[in-house]
CSV table of C-alpha atoms in Angstrom, one decimal:
chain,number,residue,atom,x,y,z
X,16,UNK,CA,47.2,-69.1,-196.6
X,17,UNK,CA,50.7,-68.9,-198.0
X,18,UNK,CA,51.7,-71.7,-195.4
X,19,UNK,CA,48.8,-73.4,-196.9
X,20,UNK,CA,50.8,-73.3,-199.9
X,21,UNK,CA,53.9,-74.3,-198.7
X,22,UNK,CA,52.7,-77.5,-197.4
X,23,UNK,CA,50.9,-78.3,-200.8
X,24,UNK,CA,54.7,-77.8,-202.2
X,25,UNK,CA,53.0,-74.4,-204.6
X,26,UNK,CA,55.8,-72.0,-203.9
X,27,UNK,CA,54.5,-69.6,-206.8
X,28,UNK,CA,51.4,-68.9,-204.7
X,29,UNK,CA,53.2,-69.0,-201.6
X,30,UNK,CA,55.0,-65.8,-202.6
X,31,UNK,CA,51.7,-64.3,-203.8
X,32,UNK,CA,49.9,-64.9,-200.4
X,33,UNK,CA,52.9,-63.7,-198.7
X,34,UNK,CA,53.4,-60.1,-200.4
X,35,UNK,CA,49.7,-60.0,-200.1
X,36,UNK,CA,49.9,-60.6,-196.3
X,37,UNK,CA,52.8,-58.6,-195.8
X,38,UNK,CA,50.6,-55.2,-197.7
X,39,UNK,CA,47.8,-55.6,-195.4
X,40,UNK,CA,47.9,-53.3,-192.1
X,41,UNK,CA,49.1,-54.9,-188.8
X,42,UNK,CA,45.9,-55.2,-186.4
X,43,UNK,CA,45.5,-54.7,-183.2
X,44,UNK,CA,44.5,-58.3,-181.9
X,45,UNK,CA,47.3,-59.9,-184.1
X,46,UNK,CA,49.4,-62.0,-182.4
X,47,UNK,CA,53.0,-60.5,-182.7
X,48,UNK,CA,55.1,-64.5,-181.7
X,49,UNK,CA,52.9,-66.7,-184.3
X,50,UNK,CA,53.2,-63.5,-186.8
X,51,UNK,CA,56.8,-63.8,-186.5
X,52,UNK,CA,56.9,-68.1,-186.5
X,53,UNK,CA,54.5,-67.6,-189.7
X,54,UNK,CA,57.5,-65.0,-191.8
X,55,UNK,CA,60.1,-67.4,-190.1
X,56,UNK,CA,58.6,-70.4,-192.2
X,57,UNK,CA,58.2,-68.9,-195.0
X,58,UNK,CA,61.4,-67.2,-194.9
X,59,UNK,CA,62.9,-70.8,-194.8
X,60,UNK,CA,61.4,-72.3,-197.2
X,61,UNK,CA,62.2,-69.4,-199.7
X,62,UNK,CA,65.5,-69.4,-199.1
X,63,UNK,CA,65.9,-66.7,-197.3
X,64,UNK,CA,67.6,-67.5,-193.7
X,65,UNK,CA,69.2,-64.0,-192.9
X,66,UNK,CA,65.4,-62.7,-192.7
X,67,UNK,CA,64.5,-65.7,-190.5
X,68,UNK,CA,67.1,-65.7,-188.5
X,69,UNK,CA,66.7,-61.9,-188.0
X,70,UNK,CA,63.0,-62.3,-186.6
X,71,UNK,CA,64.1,-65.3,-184.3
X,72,UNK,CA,66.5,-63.3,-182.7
X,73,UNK,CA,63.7,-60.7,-181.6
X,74,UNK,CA,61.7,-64.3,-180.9
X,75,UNK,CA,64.9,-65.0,-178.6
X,76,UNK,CA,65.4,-61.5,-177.2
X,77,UNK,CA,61.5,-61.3,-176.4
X,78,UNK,CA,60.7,-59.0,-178.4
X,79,UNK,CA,58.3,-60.8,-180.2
X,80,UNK,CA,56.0,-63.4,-178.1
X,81,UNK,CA,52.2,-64.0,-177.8
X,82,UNK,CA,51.0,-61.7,-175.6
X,83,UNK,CA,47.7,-64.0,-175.0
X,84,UNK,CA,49.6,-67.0,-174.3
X,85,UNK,CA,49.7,-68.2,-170.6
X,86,UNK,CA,53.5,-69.7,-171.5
X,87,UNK,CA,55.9,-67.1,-172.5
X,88,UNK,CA,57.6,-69.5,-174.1
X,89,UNK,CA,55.6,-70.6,-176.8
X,90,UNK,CA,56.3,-68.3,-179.2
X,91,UNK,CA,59.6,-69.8,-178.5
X,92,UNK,CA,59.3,-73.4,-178.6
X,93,UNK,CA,57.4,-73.1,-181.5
X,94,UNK,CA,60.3,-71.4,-183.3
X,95,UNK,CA,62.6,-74.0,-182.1
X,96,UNK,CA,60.2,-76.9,-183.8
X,97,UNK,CA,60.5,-75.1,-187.1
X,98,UNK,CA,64.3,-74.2,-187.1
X,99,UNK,CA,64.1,-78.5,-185.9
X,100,UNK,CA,62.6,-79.5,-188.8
X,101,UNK,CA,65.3,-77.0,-191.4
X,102,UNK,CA,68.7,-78.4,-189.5
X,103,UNK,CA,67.4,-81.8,-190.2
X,104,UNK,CA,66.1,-81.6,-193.5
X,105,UNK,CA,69.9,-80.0,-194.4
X,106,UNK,CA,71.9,-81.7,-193.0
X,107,UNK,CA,72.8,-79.2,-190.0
X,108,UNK,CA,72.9,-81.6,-186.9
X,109,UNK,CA,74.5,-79.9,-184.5
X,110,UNK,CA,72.2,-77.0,-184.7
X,111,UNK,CA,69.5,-79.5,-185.0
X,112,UNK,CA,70.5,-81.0,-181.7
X,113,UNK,CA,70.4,-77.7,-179.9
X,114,UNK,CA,67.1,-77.2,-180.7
X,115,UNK,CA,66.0,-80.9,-179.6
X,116,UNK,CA,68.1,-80.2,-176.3
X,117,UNK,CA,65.6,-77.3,-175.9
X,118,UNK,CA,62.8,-78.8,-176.5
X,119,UNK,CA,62.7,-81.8,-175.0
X,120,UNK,CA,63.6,-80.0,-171.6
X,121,UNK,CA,60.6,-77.4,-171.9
X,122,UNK,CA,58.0,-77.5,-169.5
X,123,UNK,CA,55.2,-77.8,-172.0
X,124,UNK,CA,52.8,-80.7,-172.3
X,125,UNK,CA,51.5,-80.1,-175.6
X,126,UNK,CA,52.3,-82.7,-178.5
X,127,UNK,CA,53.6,-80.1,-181.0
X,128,UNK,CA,56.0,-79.0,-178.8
X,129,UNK,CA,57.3,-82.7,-178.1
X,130,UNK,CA,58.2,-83.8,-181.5
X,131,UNK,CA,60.2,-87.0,-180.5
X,132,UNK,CA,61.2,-88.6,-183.9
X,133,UNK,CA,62.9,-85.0,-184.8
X,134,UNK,CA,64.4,-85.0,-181.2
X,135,UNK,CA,65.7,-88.5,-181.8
X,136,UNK,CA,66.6,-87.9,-185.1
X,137,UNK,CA,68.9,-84.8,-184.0
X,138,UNK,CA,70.3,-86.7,-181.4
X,139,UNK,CA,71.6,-89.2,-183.8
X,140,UNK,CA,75.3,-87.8,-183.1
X,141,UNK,CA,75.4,-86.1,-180.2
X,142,UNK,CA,73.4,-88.6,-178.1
X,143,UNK,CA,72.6,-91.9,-179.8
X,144,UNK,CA,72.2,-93.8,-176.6
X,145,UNK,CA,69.3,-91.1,-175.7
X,146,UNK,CA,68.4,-91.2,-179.3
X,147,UNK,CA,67.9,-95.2,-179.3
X,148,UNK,CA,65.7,-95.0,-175.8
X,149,UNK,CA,63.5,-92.1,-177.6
X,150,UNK,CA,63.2,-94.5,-180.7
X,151,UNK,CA,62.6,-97.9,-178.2
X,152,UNK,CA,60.0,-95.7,-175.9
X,153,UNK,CA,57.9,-94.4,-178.9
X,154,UNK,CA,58.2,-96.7,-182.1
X,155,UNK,CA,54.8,-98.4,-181.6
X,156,UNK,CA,53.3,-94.9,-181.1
X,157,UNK,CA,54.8,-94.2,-184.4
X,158,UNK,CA,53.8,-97.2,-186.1
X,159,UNK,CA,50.0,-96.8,-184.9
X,160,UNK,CA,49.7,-93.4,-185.8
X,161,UNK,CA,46.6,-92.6,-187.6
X,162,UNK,CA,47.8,-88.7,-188.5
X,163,UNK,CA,49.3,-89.7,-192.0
X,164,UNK,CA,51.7,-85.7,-191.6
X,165,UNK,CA,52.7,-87.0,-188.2
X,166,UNK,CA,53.1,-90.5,-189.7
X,167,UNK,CA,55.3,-89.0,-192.4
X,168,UNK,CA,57.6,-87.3,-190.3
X,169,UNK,CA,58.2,-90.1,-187.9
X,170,UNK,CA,58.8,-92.3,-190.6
X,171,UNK,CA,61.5,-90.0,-192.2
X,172,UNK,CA,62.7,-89.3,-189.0
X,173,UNK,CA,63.5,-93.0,-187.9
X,174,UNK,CA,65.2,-93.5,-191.5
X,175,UNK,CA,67.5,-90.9,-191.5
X,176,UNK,CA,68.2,-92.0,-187.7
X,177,UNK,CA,69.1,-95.4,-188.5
X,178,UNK,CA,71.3,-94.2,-191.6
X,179,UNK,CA,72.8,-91.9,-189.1
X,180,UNK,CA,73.3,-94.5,-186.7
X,181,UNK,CA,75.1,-97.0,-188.9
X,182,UNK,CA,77.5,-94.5,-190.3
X,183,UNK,CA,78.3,-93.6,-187.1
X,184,UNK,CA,78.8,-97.1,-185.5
X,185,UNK,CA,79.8,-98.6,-188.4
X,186,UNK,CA,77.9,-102.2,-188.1
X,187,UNK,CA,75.3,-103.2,-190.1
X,188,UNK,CA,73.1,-104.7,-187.3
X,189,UNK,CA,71.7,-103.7,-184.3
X,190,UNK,CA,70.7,-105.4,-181.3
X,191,UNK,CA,67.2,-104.4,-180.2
X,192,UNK,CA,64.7,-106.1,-177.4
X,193,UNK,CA,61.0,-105.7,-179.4
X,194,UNK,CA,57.8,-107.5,-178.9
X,195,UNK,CA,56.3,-109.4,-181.7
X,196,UNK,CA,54.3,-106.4,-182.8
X,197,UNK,CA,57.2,-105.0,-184.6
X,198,UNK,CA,57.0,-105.4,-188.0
X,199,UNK,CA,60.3,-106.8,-188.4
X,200,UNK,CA,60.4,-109.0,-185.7
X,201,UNK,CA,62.9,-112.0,-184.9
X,202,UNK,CA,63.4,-113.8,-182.0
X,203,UNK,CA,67.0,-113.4,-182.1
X,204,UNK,CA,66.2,-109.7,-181.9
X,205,UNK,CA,69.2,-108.9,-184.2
X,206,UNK,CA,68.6,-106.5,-187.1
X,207,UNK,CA,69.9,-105.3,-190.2
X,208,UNK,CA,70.1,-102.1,-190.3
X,209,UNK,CA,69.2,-102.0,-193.6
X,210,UNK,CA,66.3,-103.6,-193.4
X,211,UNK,CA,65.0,-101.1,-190.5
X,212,UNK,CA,66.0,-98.4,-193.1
X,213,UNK,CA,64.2,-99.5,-196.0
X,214,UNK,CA,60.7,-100.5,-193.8
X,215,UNK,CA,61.2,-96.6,-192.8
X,216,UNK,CA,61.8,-95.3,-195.7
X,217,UNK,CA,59.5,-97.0,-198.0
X,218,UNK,CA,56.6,-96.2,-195.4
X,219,UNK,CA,57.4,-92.5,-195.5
X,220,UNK,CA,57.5,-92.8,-199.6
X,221,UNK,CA,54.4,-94.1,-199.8
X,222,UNK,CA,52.6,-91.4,-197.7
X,223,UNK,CA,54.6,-88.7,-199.4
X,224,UNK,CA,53.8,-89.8,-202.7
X,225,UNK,CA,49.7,-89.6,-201.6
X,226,UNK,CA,50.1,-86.3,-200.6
X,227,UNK,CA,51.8,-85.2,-203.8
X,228,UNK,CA,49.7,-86.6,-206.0
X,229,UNK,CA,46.7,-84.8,-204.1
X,230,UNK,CA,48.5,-81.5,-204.5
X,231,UNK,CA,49.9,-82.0,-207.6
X,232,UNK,CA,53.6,-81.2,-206.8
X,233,UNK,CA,56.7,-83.1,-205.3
X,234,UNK,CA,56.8,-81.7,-202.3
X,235,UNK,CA,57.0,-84.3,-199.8
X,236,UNK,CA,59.4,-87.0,-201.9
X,237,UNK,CA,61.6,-84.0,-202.5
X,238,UNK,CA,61.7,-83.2,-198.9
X,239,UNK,CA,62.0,-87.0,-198.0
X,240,UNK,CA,65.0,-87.3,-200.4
X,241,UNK,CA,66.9,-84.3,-199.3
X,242,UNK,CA,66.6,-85.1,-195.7
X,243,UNK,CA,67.8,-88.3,-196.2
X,244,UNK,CA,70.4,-87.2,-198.1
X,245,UNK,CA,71.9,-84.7,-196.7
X,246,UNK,CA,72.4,-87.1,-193.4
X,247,UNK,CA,76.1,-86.9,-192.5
C-alpha cells in the first residue's frame, strides 16, 4: 500500500502505510528480495539513501533474494530498475549507466527487467552510439504504446536523451533514417533537435498532468521537471 501512495505522489500516507508495515510481524511465506526492493523504494523516495543503499548491499551480497524465484537474480535486477529510475531522475548518469550496463546484459526475458528508454537514456554519455540504435530499434514501440505509465517513462526518457545528446554533441540537428510513420517526419530526414525534444516532452506532460489530476497531487510533472532538469 505505501507504494500505492507513492505512485499517487501522497507521501503523508506513504509514511503512515510504511510504519504500519514495518510494526506488523515478518511471516513465514514473505518474500525476503521484493520485501527489501519494496523498503528500497520507499527509502528513496523519502529521502533516505543510506537506508536503501544499506538493504541493496545485502540485495548484492545475497543476503536478501526470493527464495521462490527460479532466477536468483531477480531480486537483483529488480533493484537495479529502481536504483535506474533514481540516477536518472537526479541527475547521477554514471551510476545510472552502470545499472543499464547490468541490465541490459541479464539473461532475463521479462519486460520489466528490459526497460530500454531508461537504458538508452543512461547511456546518453557513456554510449550515445548504443543509446541512438536502442532509440532507432524501439521508438515506434514507444510511440504505440497503449500502457499510458510505460508511455510516460518512455516519453521522459527520449526527452532527457535528446537534451542529453545535443549538449553533448553540440549540434542542433540530427541525422536520422525514419519511415513516414514518425510523427516528425521529413524526407530530408534531418531534425531539429529541438523539435524531437519538445514532441517528447509535451507528450510526457500531457500524460503526467492526467495522472495528477486523478490523484490529486503533482507527482508526475514534478518528477518530469526534475528529471529533465537535472540532465547534465
Amino acid at each position: 500500500m505505501f507504494l500505492f501512495c507513492i505512485d499517487a505522489g501522497d507521501g503523508i500516507n506513504a509514511a503512515k502505510c510504511f510504519k504500519a508495515y514495518k510494526s506488523c510481524p515478518v511471516g513465514d511465506r514473505e518474500c525476503k528480495g521484493c520485501s527489501a526492493n519494496a523498503e528500497i523504494e520507499y527509502y528513496l523516495h523519502s529521502g533516505e539513501k543510506e537506508k536503501a543503499d544499506s538493504l541493496a548491499l545485502k540485495i548484492e551480497n545475497g543476503i536478501l533474494r526470493c527464495k521462490d524465484s527460479f532466477n536468483s537474480s531477480f531480486s537483483l535486477l529488480r533493484m537495479k530498475r529502481i536504483y535506474l529510475k533514481y540516477y536518472i531522475c537526479h541527475g547521477d548518469y554514471e551510476n545510472a549507466a552502470k545499472c543499464a550496463y547490468i541490465l541490459e546484459h541479464s539473461s532475463s526475458q521479462e519486460k520489466d527487467f528490459n526497460p530500454w528508454a531508461f537504458i538508452m537514456c543512461a547511456y546518453v554519455y557513456s554510449k550515445p552510439g548504443r543509446a541512438m540504435r536502442i532509440y532507432k530499434k524501439h521508438w515506434q514501440e514507444w510511440e504505440e504504446e497503449r500502457n499510458p505509465i510505460e508511455k510516460f517513462f518512455a516519453y521522459k526518457c527520449v526527452a532527457c536523451f535528446f537534451k542529453g545528446l545535443g549538449k553533448l554533441k553540440g549540434t542542433d540537428t540530427v541525422k536520422i533514417r525514419f519511415s513516414g510513420s514518425f510523427p516528425l517526419y521529413n524526407a530530408d530526414n534531418v531534425y531539429k533537435v529541438c523539435k524531437i525534444i519538445e514532441y517528447y516532452y509535451k507528450g510526457a506532460e500531457k500524460i503526467a498532468a492526467k495522472f495528477d489530476q486523478r490523484n490529486g497531487t503533482h507527482k508526475f510533472i514534478k518528477e518530469l521537471e526534475m528529471t529533465f532538469a537535472n540532465v547534465l
